[in-house]
GROMACS .gro file of C-alpha atoms in nm:
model
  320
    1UNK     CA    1  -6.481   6.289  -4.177
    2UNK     CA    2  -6.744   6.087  -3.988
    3UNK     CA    3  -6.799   6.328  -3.769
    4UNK     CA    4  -6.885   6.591  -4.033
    5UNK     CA    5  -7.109   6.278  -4.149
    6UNK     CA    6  -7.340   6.250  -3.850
    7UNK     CA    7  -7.346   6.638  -3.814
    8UNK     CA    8  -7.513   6.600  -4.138
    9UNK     CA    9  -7.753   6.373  -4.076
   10UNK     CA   10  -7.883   6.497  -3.694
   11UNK     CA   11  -7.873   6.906  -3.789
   12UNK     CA   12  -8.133   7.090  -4.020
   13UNK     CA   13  -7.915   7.145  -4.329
   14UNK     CA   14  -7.857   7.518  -4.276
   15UNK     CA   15  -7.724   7.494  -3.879
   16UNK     CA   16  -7.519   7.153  -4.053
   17UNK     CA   17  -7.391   7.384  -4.306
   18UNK     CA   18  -7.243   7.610  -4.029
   19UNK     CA   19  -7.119   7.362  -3.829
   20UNK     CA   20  -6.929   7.193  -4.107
   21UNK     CA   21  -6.806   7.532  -4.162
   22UNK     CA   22  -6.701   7.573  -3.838
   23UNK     CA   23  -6.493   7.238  -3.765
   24UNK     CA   24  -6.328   7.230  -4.082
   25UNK     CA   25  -6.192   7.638  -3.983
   26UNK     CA   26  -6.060   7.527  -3.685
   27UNK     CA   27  -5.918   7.231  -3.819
   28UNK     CA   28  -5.674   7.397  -4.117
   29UNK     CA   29  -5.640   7.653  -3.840
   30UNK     CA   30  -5.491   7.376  -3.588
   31UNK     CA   31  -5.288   7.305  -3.909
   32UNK     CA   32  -5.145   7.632  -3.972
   33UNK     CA   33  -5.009   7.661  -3.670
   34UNK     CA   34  -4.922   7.295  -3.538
   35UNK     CA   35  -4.527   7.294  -3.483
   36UNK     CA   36  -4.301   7.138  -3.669
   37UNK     CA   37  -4.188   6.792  -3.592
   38UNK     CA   38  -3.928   6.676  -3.842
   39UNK     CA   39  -3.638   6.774  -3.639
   40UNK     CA   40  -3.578   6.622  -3.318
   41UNK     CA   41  -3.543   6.781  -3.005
   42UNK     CA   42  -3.212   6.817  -2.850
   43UNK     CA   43  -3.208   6.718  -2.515
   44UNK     CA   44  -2.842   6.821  -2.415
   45UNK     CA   45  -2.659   7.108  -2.599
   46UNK     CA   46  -2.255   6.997  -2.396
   47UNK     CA   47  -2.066   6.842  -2.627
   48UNK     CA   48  -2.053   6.500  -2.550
   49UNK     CA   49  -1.823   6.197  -2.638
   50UNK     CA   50  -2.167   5.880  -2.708
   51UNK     CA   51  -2.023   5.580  -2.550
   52UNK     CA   52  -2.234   5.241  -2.615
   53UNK     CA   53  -2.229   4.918  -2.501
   54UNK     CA   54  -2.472   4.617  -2.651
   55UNK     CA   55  -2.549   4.476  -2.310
   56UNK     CA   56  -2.627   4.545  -1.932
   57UNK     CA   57  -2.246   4.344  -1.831
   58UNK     CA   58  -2.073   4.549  -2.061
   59UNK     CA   59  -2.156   4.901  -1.908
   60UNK     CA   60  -2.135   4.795  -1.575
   61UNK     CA   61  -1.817   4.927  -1.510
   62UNK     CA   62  -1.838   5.268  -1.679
   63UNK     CA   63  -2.173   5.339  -1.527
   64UNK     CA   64  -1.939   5.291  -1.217
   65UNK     CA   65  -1.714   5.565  -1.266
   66UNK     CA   66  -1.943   5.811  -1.425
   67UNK     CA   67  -1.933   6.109  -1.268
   68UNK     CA   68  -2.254   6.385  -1.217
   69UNK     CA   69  -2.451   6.143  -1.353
   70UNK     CA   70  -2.784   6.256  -1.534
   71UNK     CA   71  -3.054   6.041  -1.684
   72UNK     CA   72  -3.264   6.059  -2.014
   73UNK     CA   73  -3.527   5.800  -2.159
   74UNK     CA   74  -3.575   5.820  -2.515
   75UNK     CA   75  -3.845   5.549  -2.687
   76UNK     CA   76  -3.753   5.305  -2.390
   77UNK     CA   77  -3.376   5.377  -2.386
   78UNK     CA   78  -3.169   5.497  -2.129
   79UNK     CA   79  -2.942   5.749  -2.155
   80UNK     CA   80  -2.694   5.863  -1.891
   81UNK     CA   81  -2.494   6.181  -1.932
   82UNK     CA   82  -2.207   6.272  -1.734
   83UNK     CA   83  -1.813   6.284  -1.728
   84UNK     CA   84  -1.575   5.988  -1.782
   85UNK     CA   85  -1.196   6.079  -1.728
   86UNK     CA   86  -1.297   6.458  -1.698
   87UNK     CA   87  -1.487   6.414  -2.092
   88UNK     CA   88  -1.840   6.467  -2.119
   89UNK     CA   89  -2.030   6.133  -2.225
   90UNK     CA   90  -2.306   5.999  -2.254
   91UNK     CA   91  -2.363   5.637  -2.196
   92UNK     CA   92  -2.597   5.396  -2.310
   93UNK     CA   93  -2.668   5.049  -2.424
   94UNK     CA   94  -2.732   4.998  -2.836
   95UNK     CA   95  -2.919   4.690  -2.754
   96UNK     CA   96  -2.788   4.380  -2.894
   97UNK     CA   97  -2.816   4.291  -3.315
   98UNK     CA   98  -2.729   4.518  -3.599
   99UNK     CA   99  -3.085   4.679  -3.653
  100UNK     CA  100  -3.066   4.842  -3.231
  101UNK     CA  101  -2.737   4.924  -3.309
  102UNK     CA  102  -2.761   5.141  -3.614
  103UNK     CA  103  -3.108   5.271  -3.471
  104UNK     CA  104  -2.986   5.344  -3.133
  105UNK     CA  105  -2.694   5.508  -3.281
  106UNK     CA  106  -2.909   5.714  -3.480
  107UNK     CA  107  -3.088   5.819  -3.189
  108UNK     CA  108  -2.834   5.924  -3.024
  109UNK     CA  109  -2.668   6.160  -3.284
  110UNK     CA  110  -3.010   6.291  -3.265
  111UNK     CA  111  -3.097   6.379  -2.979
  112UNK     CA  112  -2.756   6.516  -2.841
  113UNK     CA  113  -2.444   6.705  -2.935
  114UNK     CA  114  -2.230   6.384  -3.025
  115UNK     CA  115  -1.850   6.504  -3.098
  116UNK     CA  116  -1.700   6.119  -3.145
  117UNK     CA  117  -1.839   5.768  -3.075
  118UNK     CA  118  -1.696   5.494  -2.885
  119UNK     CA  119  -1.777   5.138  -2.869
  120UNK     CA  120  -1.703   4.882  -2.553
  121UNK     CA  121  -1.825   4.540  -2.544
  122UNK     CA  122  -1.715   4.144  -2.575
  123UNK     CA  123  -1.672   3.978  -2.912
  124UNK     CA  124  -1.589   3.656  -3.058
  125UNK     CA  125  -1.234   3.587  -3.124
  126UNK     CA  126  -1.139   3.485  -3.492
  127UNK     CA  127  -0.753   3.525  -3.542
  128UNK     CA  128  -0.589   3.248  -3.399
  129UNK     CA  129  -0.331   3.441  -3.222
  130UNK     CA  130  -0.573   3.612  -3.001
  131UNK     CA  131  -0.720   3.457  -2.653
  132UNK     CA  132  -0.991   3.496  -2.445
  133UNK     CA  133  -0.952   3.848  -2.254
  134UNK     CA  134  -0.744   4.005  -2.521
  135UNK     CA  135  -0.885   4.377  -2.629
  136UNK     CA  136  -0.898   4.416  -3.000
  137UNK     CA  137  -0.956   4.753  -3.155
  138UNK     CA  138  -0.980   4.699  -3.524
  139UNK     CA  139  -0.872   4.943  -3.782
  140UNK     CA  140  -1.153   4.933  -4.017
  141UNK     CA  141  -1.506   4.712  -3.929
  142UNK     CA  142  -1.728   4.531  -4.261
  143UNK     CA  143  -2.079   4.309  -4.244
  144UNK     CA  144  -1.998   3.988  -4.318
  145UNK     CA  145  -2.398   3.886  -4.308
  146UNK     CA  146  -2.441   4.137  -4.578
  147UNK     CA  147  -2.460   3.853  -4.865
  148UNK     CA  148  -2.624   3.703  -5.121
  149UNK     CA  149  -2.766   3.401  -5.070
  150UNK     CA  150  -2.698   3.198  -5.389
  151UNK     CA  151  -2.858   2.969  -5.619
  152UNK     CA  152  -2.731   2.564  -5.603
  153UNK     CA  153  -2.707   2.432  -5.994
  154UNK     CA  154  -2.533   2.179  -5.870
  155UNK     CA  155  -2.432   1.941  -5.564
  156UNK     CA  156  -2.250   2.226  -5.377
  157UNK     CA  157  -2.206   2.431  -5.659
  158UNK     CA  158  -2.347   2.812  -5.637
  159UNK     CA  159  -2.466   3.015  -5.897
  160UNK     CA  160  -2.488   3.466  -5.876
  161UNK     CA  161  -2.826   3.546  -6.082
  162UNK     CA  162  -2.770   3.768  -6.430
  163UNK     CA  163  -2.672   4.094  -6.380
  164UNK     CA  164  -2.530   4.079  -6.018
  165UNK     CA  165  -2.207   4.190  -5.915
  166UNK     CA  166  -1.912   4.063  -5.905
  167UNK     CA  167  -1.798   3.902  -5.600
  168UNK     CA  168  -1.457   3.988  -5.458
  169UNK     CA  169  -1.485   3.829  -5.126
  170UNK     CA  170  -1.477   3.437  -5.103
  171UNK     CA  171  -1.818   3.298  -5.045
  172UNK     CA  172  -1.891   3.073  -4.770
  173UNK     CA  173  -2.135   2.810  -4.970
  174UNK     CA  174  -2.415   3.040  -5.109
  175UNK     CA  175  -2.324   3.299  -4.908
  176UNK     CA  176  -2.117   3.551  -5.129
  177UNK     CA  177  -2.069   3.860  -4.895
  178UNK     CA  178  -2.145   4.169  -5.066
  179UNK     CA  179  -2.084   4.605  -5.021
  180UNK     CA  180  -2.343   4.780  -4.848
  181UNK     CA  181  -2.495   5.104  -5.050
  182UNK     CA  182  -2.428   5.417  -4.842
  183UNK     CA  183  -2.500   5.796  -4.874
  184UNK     CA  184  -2.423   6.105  -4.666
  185UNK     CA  185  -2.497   6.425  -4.675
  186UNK     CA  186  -2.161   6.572  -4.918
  187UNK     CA  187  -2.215   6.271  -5.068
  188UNK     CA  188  -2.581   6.190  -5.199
  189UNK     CA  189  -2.536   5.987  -5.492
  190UNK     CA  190  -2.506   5.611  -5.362
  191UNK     CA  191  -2.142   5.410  -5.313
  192UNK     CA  192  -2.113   5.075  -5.220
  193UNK     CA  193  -1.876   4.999  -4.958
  194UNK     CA  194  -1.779   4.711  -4.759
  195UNK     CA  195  -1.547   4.912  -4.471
  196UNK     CA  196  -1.558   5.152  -4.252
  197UNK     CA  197  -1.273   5.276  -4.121
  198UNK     CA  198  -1.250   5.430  -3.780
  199UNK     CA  199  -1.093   5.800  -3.681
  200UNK     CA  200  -0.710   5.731  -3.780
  201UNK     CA  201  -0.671   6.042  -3.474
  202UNK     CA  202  -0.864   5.775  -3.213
  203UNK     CA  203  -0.666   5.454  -3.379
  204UNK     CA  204  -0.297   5.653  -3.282
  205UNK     CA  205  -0.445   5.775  -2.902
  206UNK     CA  206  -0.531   5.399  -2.901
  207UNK     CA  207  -0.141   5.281  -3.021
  208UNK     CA  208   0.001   5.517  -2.815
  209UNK     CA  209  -0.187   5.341  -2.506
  210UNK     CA  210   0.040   5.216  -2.198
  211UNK     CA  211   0.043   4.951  -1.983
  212UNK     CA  212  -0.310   4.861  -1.914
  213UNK     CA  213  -0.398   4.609  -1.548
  214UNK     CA  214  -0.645   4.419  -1.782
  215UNK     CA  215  -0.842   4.175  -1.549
  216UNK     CA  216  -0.741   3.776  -1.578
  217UNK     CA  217  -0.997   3.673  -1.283
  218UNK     CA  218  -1.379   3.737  -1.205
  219UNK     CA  219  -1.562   3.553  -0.952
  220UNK     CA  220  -1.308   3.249  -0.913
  221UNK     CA  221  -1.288   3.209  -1.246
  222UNK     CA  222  -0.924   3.273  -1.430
  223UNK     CA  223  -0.795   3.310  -1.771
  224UNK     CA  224  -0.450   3.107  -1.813
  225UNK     CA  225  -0.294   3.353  -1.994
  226UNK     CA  226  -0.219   3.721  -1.917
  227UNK     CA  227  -0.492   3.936  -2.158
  228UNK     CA  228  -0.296   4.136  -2.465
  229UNK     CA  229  -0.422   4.470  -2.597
  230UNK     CA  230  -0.444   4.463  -2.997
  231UNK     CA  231  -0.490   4.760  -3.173
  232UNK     CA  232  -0.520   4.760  -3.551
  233UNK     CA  233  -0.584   4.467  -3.819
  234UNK     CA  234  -0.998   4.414  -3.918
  235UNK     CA  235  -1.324   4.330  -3.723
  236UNK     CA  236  -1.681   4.190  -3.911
  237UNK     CA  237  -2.019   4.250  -3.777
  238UNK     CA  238  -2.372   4.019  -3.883
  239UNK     CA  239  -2.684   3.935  -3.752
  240UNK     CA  240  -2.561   3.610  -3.614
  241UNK     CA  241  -2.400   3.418  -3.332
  242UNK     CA  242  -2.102   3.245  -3.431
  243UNK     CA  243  -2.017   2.946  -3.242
  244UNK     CA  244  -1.906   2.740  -3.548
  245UNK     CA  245  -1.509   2.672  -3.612
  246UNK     CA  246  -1.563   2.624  -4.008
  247UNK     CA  247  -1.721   2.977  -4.017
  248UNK     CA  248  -1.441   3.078  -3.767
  249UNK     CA  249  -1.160   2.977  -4.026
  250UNK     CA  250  -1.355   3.128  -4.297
  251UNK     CA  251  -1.360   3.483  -4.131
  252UNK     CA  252  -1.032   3.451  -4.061
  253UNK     CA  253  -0.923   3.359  -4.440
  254UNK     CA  254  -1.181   3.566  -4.594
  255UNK     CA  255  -1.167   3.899  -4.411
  256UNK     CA  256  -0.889   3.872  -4.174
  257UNK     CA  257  -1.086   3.932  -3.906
  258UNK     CA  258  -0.961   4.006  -3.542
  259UNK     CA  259  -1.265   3.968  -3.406
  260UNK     CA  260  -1.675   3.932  -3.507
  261UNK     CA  261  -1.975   4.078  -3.328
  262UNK     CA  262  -2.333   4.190  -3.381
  263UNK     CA  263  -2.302   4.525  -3.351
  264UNK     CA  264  -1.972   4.744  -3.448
  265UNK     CA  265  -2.005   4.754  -3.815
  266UNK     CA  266  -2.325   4.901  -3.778
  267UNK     CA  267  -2.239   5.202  -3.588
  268UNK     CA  268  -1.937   5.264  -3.801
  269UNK     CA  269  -2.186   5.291  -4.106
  270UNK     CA  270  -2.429   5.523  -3.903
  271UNK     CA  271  -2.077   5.730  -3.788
  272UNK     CA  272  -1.990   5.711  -4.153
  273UNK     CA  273  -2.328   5.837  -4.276
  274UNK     CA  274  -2.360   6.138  -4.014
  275UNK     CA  275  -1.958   6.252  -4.067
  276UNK     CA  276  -1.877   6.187  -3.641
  277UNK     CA  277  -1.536   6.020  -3.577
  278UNK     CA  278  -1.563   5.640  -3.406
  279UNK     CA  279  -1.366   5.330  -3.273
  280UNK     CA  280  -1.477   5.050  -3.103
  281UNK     CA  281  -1.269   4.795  -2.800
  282UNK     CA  282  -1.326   4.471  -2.761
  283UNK     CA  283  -1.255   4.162  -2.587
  284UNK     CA  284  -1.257   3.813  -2.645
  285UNK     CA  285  -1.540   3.638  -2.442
  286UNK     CA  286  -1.481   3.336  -2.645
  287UNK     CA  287  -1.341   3.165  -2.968
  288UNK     CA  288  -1.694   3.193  -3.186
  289UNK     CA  289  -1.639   2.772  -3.238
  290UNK     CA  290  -1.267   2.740  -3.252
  291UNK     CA  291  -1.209   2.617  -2.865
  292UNK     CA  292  -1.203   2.253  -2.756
  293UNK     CA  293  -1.518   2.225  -2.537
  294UNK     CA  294  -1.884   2.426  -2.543
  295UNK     CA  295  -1.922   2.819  -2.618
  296UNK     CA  296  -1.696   2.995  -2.353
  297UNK     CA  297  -1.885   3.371  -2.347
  298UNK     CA  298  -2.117   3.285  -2.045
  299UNK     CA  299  -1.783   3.204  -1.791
  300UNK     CA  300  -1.545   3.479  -1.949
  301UNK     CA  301  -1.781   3.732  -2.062
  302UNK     CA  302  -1.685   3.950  -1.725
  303UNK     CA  303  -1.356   3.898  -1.789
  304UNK     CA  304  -1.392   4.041  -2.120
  305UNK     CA  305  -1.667   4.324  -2.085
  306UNK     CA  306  -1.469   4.494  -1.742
  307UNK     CA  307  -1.105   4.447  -1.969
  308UNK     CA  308  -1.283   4.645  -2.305
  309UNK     CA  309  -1.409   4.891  -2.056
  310UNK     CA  310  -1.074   4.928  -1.865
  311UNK     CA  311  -0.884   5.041  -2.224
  312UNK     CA  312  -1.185   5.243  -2.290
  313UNK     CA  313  -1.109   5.422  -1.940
  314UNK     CA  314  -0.757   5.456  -2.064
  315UNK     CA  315  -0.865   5.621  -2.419
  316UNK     CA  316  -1.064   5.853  -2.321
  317UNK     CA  317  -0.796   5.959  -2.005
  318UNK     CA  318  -0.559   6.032  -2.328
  319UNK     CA  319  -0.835   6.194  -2.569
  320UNK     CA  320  -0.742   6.500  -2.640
   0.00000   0.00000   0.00000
């Protein structure tokens, strides 16, 4: 527009006339035939198993044992392609917090031919019964952050404003966790859920799992306990990290949580929303506030990212 402007003002008006002319022509011509740009472009057509770790540790391993390895960057991320136990994957890291998960997720189902998901990483450990290099792999994964924050009338007493839901989870002071509203694409019309269940087909492969070497040492440092695969029962998900043994408890009580995280829930929403079959693995780098001394995830978190990658190794070996 400004340019048309000054064209104005330095031409006579008749040679401005045509020159106005002329740029506006070739600009609704540039716009009749500028392509398309809604739909992203694919950058692999194989059929490909998305495998995603948070952080740099937990892909170590994998990135190991990929084979044919191939490399795509996408708006700063990485993305590897290759084979895994004979399946085509492609591996990359979600970033850590709910927001690069779902994002990253998204970008993914995007920009390749994603068949299943698959999630391996370290978590905090809730239930009591579990220890520090045990590999959960939840049934069904909620976002216990997803709340609303309510108003004190009274010394530690919380009131919901008018017209709110009602809660069915216990609250945790003012926090009263809430569904999240979700839509697909045979499904338009908004539902509220709270969980998201993984692929009952991937949660049997995952049961029918056998012995698994899962590491107890790393760098001179050792777990007292031989590590225990788990596979069923609930994981939670938030923008948060836990390192509090009240909130611990609570999880425990409220949700009956194996395990919490920052990023699980979030891809099972975005696997949820785009109809693609996921699970998630992992393992205890520490007890999110419950053990006797500081935070434990910076001297187990090896420990815990190589044994979640190990039964990872072993799904995908008996993915059929």
């Amino acid at each position: 527009m400004h340019v048309l402007v000054c064209l104005r003002r330095m031409l006579p008006s008749r040679l401005a006339a045509f020159a106005v002319a002329g740029l506006l022509a070739l600009s609704l011509a540039g716009c009749a035939t500028a392509p398309a740009t809604g739909t992203p472009v694919r950058l692999d057509e194989t059929p490909r198993i998305a495998v995603i770790s948070a952080f740099e540790p937990e892909l170590t391993l994998l990135l190991r044992q990929l084979q044919t390895p191939a490399r795509h960057r996408v708006n700063g991320v990485e993305f590897s392609t290759g084979t895994l136990q004979g399946k085509p994957v492609v591996l990359f890291l979600s970033g850590i917090s709910m927001v690069n998960a779902s994002m990253n997720t998204q970008l993914v189902l995007d920009r390749f031919n994603i068949q299943a998901i698959v999630f391996s990483g370290i978590a905090g450990g809730v239930d009591p019964s579990l220890h520090i290099g045990d590999v959960s792999v939840p049934a069904q994964w909620g976002q216990y952050l997803e709340v609303l924050m309510a108003r004190e009338t009274a010394p530690g007493r919380y009131t919901i404003p008018p017209r709110m839901e009602a809660q069915t989870l216990a609250p945790f002071g003012m926090l009263h966790p809430r569904p999240v509203e979700t839509r697909t694409a045979a499904s338009p019309a908004p539902v509220r859920k709270f969980w998201f269940t993984v692929d009952p087909r991937m949660l049997e492969t995952a049961r029918g799992l056998g012995p698994i070497a899962l590491q107890s040492c790393n760098a001179g440092v050792c777990l007292t306990h031989k590590p225990q695969l788990r596979v069923g029962g609930n994981g939670v998900s938030g923008q948060a990290f836990v390192d509090n043994a009240a909130f611990r408890e609570y999880a425990f009580k409220t949700f009956g949580a194996n395990v919490l995280d920052m990023e699980t829930a979030a891809v099972g929403m975005v696997a949820y929303s785009n109809n693609v079959p996921y699970i998630a693995f992992r393992s205890l780098s520490d007890l999110a506030g419950g053990g006797e001394g500081a935070n434990e995830m910076v001297t187990f978190m090896n420990i815990a990212a190589d044994n979640s990658a190990k039964v990872l190794l072993a799904f995908l070996a008996a993915w059929k």
